[in-house]
Amino acid sequence: MASFGWKRKIGEKVSKATSQQFEAEAADDKDLADDDDANWVHATKRRKEILLEDCAKKSKELKDEGASLAENRRYREAIHKWDEALQLTPEDATLYEMKSQVLMSLHEMFPAVHAAEMAVQRNPRSWDAWQTLGRAQLGLGEISLAIRSFQVSLHIFPMNPEVWKEDLSWARKLHEQQKATKTEAVQALAKEKQLAQESIPDYDFESDEIVAVCAAIAEKEKALSAAKTVVIVSASGTVETVTEKEDCPTTPDETLFIRAR
């Protein structure tokens, strides 16, 4: 019967030199793999940078083409160019601001306000974007909002004479006219209400004339109620109308068949 013993470990007879060579080759393979990963990340990053540069370059070309078209009053074509540019650079506030100006020239105020708001969202420090937003709001009749937008524009660029002398002064003038118009409307409404109240005569129901008329009507009603009319139909079919007094009522004859009032 075989005796029990420990099992020999696998690889126990492998030489030390062979083991060291294997470990060295494995380390070289790992270094190559790390280098490949680093190269791949670098290449991807570089391709992304090149793509962004190409998008920015193409967007600028489209922006310039749109500006040239807008100067020649070809507004629809300019908007089309800028929309293409926004597909490439959606964070460009200048494109939205230029688009808003052209939309105002086309009298499309709601889209103009929206485009200017997009410009302000992307670059809150752009004084010309706030100025364009104020002008678009003014076109919609939102005078108070326009004044605020012009004030923000001046806060960013206080030395802008165009906003001071043209935009803000004009908006304040319109605001004063609007307030005066509202005041006149309120006064006219109050005057109409007062005239309507004055058109109803103020009768004196305790005057001598009214009292006399009421007394005459009461006497007439009293006289009519004092006399009562009786319709008497005899047995032979004769109809007779008799007026009787309250103090001396008419006594019907025995030949009466029907008595009706």
GROMACS .gro file of C-alpha atoms in nm:
model
  261
    1MET     CA    1   0.000   0.000   0.000
    2ALA     CA    2   0.139   0.336  -0.107
    3SER     CA    3   0.228   0.578   0.170
    4PHE     CA    4   0.069   0.929   0.190
    5GLY     CA    5   0.291   1.229   0.094
    6TRP     CA    6   0.277   1.600  -0.007
    7LYS     CA    7   0.214   1.672  -0.376
    8ARG     CA    8   0.493   1.849  -0.558
    9LYS     CA    9   0.405   2.207  -0.674
   10ILE     CA   10   0.373   2.263  -1.051
   11GLY     CA   11   0.662   2.452  -1.195
   12GLU     CA   12   0.891   2.362  -0.915
   13LYS     CA   13   1.148   2.237  -1.168
   14VAL     CA   14   1.129   2.555  -1.388
   15SER     CA   15   1.464   2.727  -1.386
   16LYS     CA   16   1.508   3.071  -1.230
   17ALA     CA   17   1.653   3.220  -1.548
   18THR     CA   18   1.352   3.118  -1.754
   19SER     CA   19   1.120   3.275  -1.498
   20GLN     CA   20   1.308   3.605  -1.503
   21GLN     CA   21   1.301   3.615  -1.884
   22PHE     CA   22   0.925   3.558  -1.885
   23GLU     CA   23   0.867   3.839  -1.638
   24ALA     CA   24   1.079   4.079  -1.844
   25GLU     CA   25   0.886   4.001  -2.163
   26ALA     CA   26   0.556   4.056  -1.980
   27ALA     CA   27   0.675   4.396  -1.856
   28ASP     CA   28   0.774   4.498  -2.212
   29ASP     CA   29   0.431   4.397  -2.340
   30LYS     CA   30   0.265   4.606  -2.067
   31ASP     CA   31   0.475   4.912  -2.156
   32LEU     CA   32   0.379   4.875  -2.522
   33ALA     CA   33   0.011   4.848  -2.429
   34ASP     CA   34   0.036   5.161  -2.211
   35ASP     CA   35   0.205   5.347  -2.494
   36ASP     CA   36  -0.069   5.241  -2.735
   37ASP     CA   37  -0.340   5.366  -2.494
   38ALA     CA   38  -0.164   5.699  -2.449
   39ASN     CA   39  -0.122   5.741  -2.822
   40TRP     CA   40  -0.488   5.659  -2.882
   41VAL     CA   41  -0.607   5.916  -2.624
   42HIS     CA   42  -0.375   6.179  -2.766
   43ALA     CA   43  -0.489   6.108  -3.121
   44THR     CA   44  -0.855   6.128  -3.023
   45LYS     CA   45  -0.799   6.456  -2.841
   46ARG     CA   46  -0.612   6.597  -3.137
   47ARG     CA   47  -0.886   6.493  -3.381
   48LYS     CA   48  -1.142   6.666  -3.159
   49GLU     CA   49  -0.935   6.983  -3.152
   50ILE     CA   50  -0.902   6.979  -3.528
   51LEU     CA   51  -1.277   6.924  -3.567
   52LEU     CA   52  -1.356   7.219  -3.337
   53GLU     CA   53  -1.112   7.438  -3.526
   54ASP     CA   54  -1.273   7.341  -3.855
   55CYS     CA   55  -1.622   7.414  -3.713
   56ALA     CA   56  -1.513   7.753  -3.584
   57LYS     CA   57  -1.351   7.838  -3.917
   58LYS     CA   58  -1.655   7.732  -4.117
   59SER     CA   59  -1.886   7.914  -3.877
   60LYS     CA   60  -1.689   8.236  -3.919
   61GLU     CA   61  -1.712   8.206  -4.296
   62LEU     CA   62  -2.089   8.161  -4.274
   63LYS     CA   63  -2.117   8.452  -4.031
   64ASP     CA   64  -1.929   8.683  -4.266
   65GLU     CA   65  -2.139   8.570  -4.563
   66GLY     CA   66  -2.458   8.638  -4.366
   67ALA     CA   67  -2.336   8.983  -4.266
   68SER     CA   68  -2.263   9.067  -4.630
   69LEU     CA   69  -2.610   8.950  -4.732
   70ALA     CA   70  -2.772   9.152  -4.453
   71GLU     CA   71  -2.593   9.469  -4.567
   72ASN     CA   72  -2.748   9.414  -4.910
   73ARG     CA   73  -3.093   9.370  -4.748
   74ARG     CA   74  -3.106   9.002  -4.837
   75TYR     CA   75  -3.231   8.925  -4.489
   76ARG     CA   76  -3.377   8.578  -4.541
   77GLU     CA   77  -3.057   8.450  -4.697
   78ALA     CA   78  -2.856   8.603  -4.414
   79ILE     CA   79  -3.069   8.426  -4.154
   80HIS     CA   80  -3.020   8.097  -4.338
   81LYS     CA   81  -2.640   8.140  -4.329
   82TRP     CA   82  -2.643   8.223  -3.958
   83ASP     CA   83  -2.863   7.924  -3.879
   84GLU     CA   84  -2.606   7.702  -4.049
   85ALA     CA   85  -2.332   7.868  -3.847
   86LEU     CA   86  -2.526   7.809  -3.524
   87GLN     CA   87  -2.532   7.437  -3.602
   88LEU     CA   88  -2.152   7.445  -3.586
   89THR     CA   89  -2.107   7.692  -3.299
   90PRO     CA   90  -2.431   7.698  -3.095
   91GLU     CA   91  -2.275   7.905  -2.816
   92ASP     CA   92  -2.188   8.202  -3.036
   93ALA     CA   93  -2.387   8.493  -2.889
   94THR     CA   94  -2.295   8.723  -3.177
   95LEU     CA   95  -2.485   8.509  -3.426
   96TYR     CA   96  -2.804   8.534  -3.220
   97GLU     CA   97  -2.761   8.909  -3.177
   98MET     CA   98  -2.713   8.965  -3.552
   99LYS     CA   99  -3.010   8.742  -3.626
  100SER     CA  100  -3.227   8.946  -3.388
  101GLN     CA  101  -3.138   9.268  -3.569
  102VAL     CA  102  -3.236   9.122  -3.906
  103LEU     CA  103  -3.562   8.985  -3.768
  104MET     CA  104  -3.650   9.334  -3.642
  105SER     CA  105  -3.586   9.468  -3.993
  106LEU     CA  106  -3.840   9.210  -4.114
  107HIS     CA  107  -4.085   9.328  -3.841
  108GLU     CA  108  -4.086   8.982  -3.682
  109MET     CA  109  -4.070   9.101  -3.324
  110PHE     CA  110  -4.145   8.781  -3.132
  111PRO     CA  111  -3.862   8.583  -3.300
  112ALA     CA  112  -3.639   8.889  -3.264
  113VAL     CA  113  -3.694   8.899  -2.887
  114HIS     CA  114  -3.629   8.524  -2.863
  115ALA     CA  115  -3.301   8.550  -3.058
  116ALA     CA  116  -3.185   8.844  -2.843
  117GLU     CA  117  -3.269   8.652  -2.525
  118MET     CA  118  -3.058   8.360  -2.651
  119ALA     CA  119  -2.770   8.602  -2.711
  120VAL     CA  120  -2.798   8.740  -2.357
  121GLN     CA  121  -2.810   8.389  -2.209
  122ARG     CA  122  -2.489   8.290  -2.387
  123ASN     CA  123  -2.305   8.611  -2.308
  124PRO     CA  124  -2.459   8.812  -2.023
  125ARG     CA  125  -2.168   9.059  -2.042
  126SER     CA  126  -2.242   9.164  -2.400
  127TRP     CA  127  -2.372   9.522  -2.390
  128ASP     CA  128  -2.479   9.511  -2.757
  129ALA     CA  129  -2.686   9.197  -2.693
  130TRP     CA  130  -2.873   9.379  -2.413
  131GLN     CA  131  -2.917   9.681  -2.638
  132THR     CA  132  -3.064   9.465  -2.917
  133LEU     CA  133  -3.292   9.292  -2.666
  134GLY     CA  134  -3.419   9.630  -2.546
  135ARG     CA  135  -3.496   9.741  -2.900
  136ALA     CA  136  -3.682   9.417  -2.974
  137GLN     CA  137  -3.884   9.454  -2.652
  138LEU     CA  138  -3.963   9.812  -2.747
  139GLY     CA  139  -4.096   9.685  -3.080
  140LEU     CA  140  -4.338   9.462  -2.889
  141GLY     CA  141  -4.456   9.752  -2.673
  142GLU     CA  142  -4.285   9.617  -2.359
  143ILE     CA  143  -4.153   9.959  -2.263
  144SER     CA  144  -4.067   9.881  -1.899
  145LEU     CA  145  -3.869   9.569  -1.998
  146ALA     CA  146  -3.690   9.766  -2.270
  147ILE     CA  147  -3.584  10.034  -2.022
  148ARG     CA  148  -3.438   9.767  -1.795
  149SER     CA  149  -3.245   9.607  -2.083
  150PHE     CA  150  -3.100   9.945  -2.184
  151GLN     CA  151  -3.000  10.010  -1.823
  152VAL     CA  152  -2.816   9.676  -1.808
  153SER     CA  153  -2.638   9.762  -2.134
  154LEU     CA  154  -2.526  10.094  -1.985
  155HIS     CA  155  -2.417   9.922  -1.665
  156ILE     CA  156  -2.182   9.706  -1.875
  157PHE     CA  157  -2.067   9.990  -2.101
  158PRO     CA  158  -2.149  10.324  -1.932
  159MET     CA  159  -1.981  10.539  -2.197
  160ASN     CA  160  -2.205  10.427  -2.483
  161PRO     CA  161  -2.364  10.752  -2.614
  162GLU     CA  162  -2.600  10.568  -2.849
  163VAL     CA  163  -2.782  10.392  -2.566
  164TRP     CA  164  -2.790  10.710  -2.353
  165LYS     CA  165  -2.908  10.958  -2.615
  166GLU     CA  166  -3.121  10.741  -2.844
  167ASP     CA  167  -3.244  10.417  -2.692
  168LEU     CA  168  -3.296  10.498  -2.325
  169SER     CA  169  -3.422  10.855  -2.375
  170TRP     CA  170  -3.671  10.739  -2.640
  171ALA     CA  171  -3.793  10.454  -2.419
  172ARG     CA  172  -3.844  10.690  -2.124
  173LYS     CA  173  -4.035  10.934  -2.345
  174LEU     CA  174  -4.265  10.654  -2.459
  175HIS     CA  175  -4.309  10.547  -2.097
  176GLU     CA  176  -4.421  10.898  -1.997
  177GLN     CA  177  -4.664  10.910  -2.290
  178GLN     CA  178  -4.801  10.571  -2.190
  179LYS     CA  179  -4.857  10.690  -1.833
  180ALA     CA  180  -5.030  11.009  -1.957
  181THR     CA  181  -5.256  10.806  -2.186
  182LYS     CA  182  -5.356  10.576  -1.902
  183THR     CA  183  -5.431  10.877  -1.679
  184GLU     CA  184  -5.648  11.036  -1.947
  185ALA     CA  185  -5.835  10.709  -1.998
  186VAL     CA  186  -5.906  10.680  -1.625
  187GLN     CA  187  -6.025  11.041  -1.608
  188ALA     CA  188  -6.250  10.994  -1.913
  189LEU     CA  189  -6.404  10.683  -1.757
  190ALA     CA  190  -6.469  10.866  -1.430
  191LYS     CA  191  -6.629  11.156  -1.619
  192GLU     CA  192  -6.858  10.922  -1.812
  193LYS     CA  193  -6.964  10.757  -1.488
  194GLN     CA  194  -7.039  11.095  -1.331
  195LEU     CA  195  -7.245  11.205  -1.632
  196ALA     CA  196  -7.443  10.882  -1.620
  197GLN     CA  197  -7.527  10.943  -1.256
  198GLU     CA  198  -7.627  11.305  -1.323
  199SER     CA  199  -7.861  11.205  -1.609
  200ILE     CA  200  -8.097  11.038  -1.357
  201PRO     CA  201  -8.323  11.316  -1.210
  202ASP     CA  202  -8.334  11.350  -0.836
  203TYR     CA  203  -8.706  11.348  -0.755
  204ASP     CA  204  -8.839  11.503  -0.437
  205PHE     CA  205  -9.106  11.253  -0.338
  206GLU     CA  206  -9.216  11.474  -0.043
  207SER     CA  207  -9.300  11.783  -0.252
  208ASP     CA  208  -9.653  11.935  -0.244
  209GLU     CA  209  -9.718  11.845  -0.610
  210ILE     CA  210  -9.638  11.476  -0.559
  211VAL     CA  211  -9.845  11.463  -0.242
  212ALA     CA  212 -10.146  11.621  -0.420
  213VAL     CA  213 -10.125  11.375  -0.711
  214CYS     CA  214 -10.105  11.080  -0.475
  215ALA     CA  215 -10.408  11.209  -0.279
  216ALA     CA  216 -10.613  11.246  -0.601
  217ILE     CA  217 -10.530  10.892  -0.708
  218ALA     CA  218 -10.627  10.761  -0.366
  219GLU     CA  219 -10.965  10.940  -0.376
  220LYS     CA  220 -11.038  10.796  -0.719
  221GLU     CA  221 -10.952  10.446  -0.607
  222LYS     CA  222 -11.170  10.492  -0.300
  223ALA     CA  223 -11.470  10.601  -0.510
  224LEU     CA  224 -11.432  10.303  -0.744
  225SER     CA  225 -11.408  10.057  -0.459
  226ALA     CA  226 -11.719  10.206  -0.292
  227ALA     CA  227 -11.940  10.120  -0.592
  228LYS     CA  228 -11.981   9.752  -0.674
  229THR     CA  229 -12.133   9.613  -0.991
  230VAL     CA  230 -12.361   9.310  -0.976
  231VAL     CA  231 -12.471   9.107  -1.280
  232ILE     CA  232 -12.817   8.951  -1.228
  233VAL     CA  233 -12.959   8.685  -1.460
  234SER     CA  234 -13.333   8.616  -1.418
  235ALA     CA  235 -13.504   8.283  -1.461
  236SER     CA  236 -13.637   8.398  -1.795
  237GLY     CA  237 -13.279   8.461  -1.915
  238THR     CA  238 -13.277   8.840  -1.880
  239VAL     CA  239 -12.933   8.983  -1.788
  240GLU     CA  240 -12.929   9.300  -1.578
  241THR     CA  241 -12.630   9.496  -1.440
  242VAL     CA  242 -12.698   9.668  -1.110
  243THR     CA  243 -12.459   9.905  -0.923
  244GLU     CA  244 -12.496   9.885  -0.551
  245LYS     CA  245 -12.365  10.097  -0.267
  246GLU     CA  246 -12.198   9.954   0.036
  247ASP     CA  247 -12.440  10.136   0.268
  248CYS     CA  248 -12.747  10.037   0.063
  249PRO     CA  249 -12.702   9.706  -0.109
  250THR     CA  250 -12.952   9.596  -0.376
  251THR     CA  251 -13.182   9.312  -0.263
  252PRO     CA  252 -13.237   9.060  -0.540
  253ASP     CA  253 -13.589   8.971  -0.639
  254GLU     CA  254 -13.735   8.629  -0.564
  255THR     CA  255 -13.751   8.561  -0.938
  256LEU     CA  256 -13.370   8.571  -0.967
  257PHE     CA  257 -13.216   8.252  -1.093
  258ILE     CA  258 -12.846   8.344  -1.092
  259ARG     CA  259 -12.656   8.620  -0.927
  260ALA     CA  260 -12.301   8.686  -1.041
  261ARG     CA  261 -12.047   8.951  -0.972
   0.00000   0.00000   0.00000
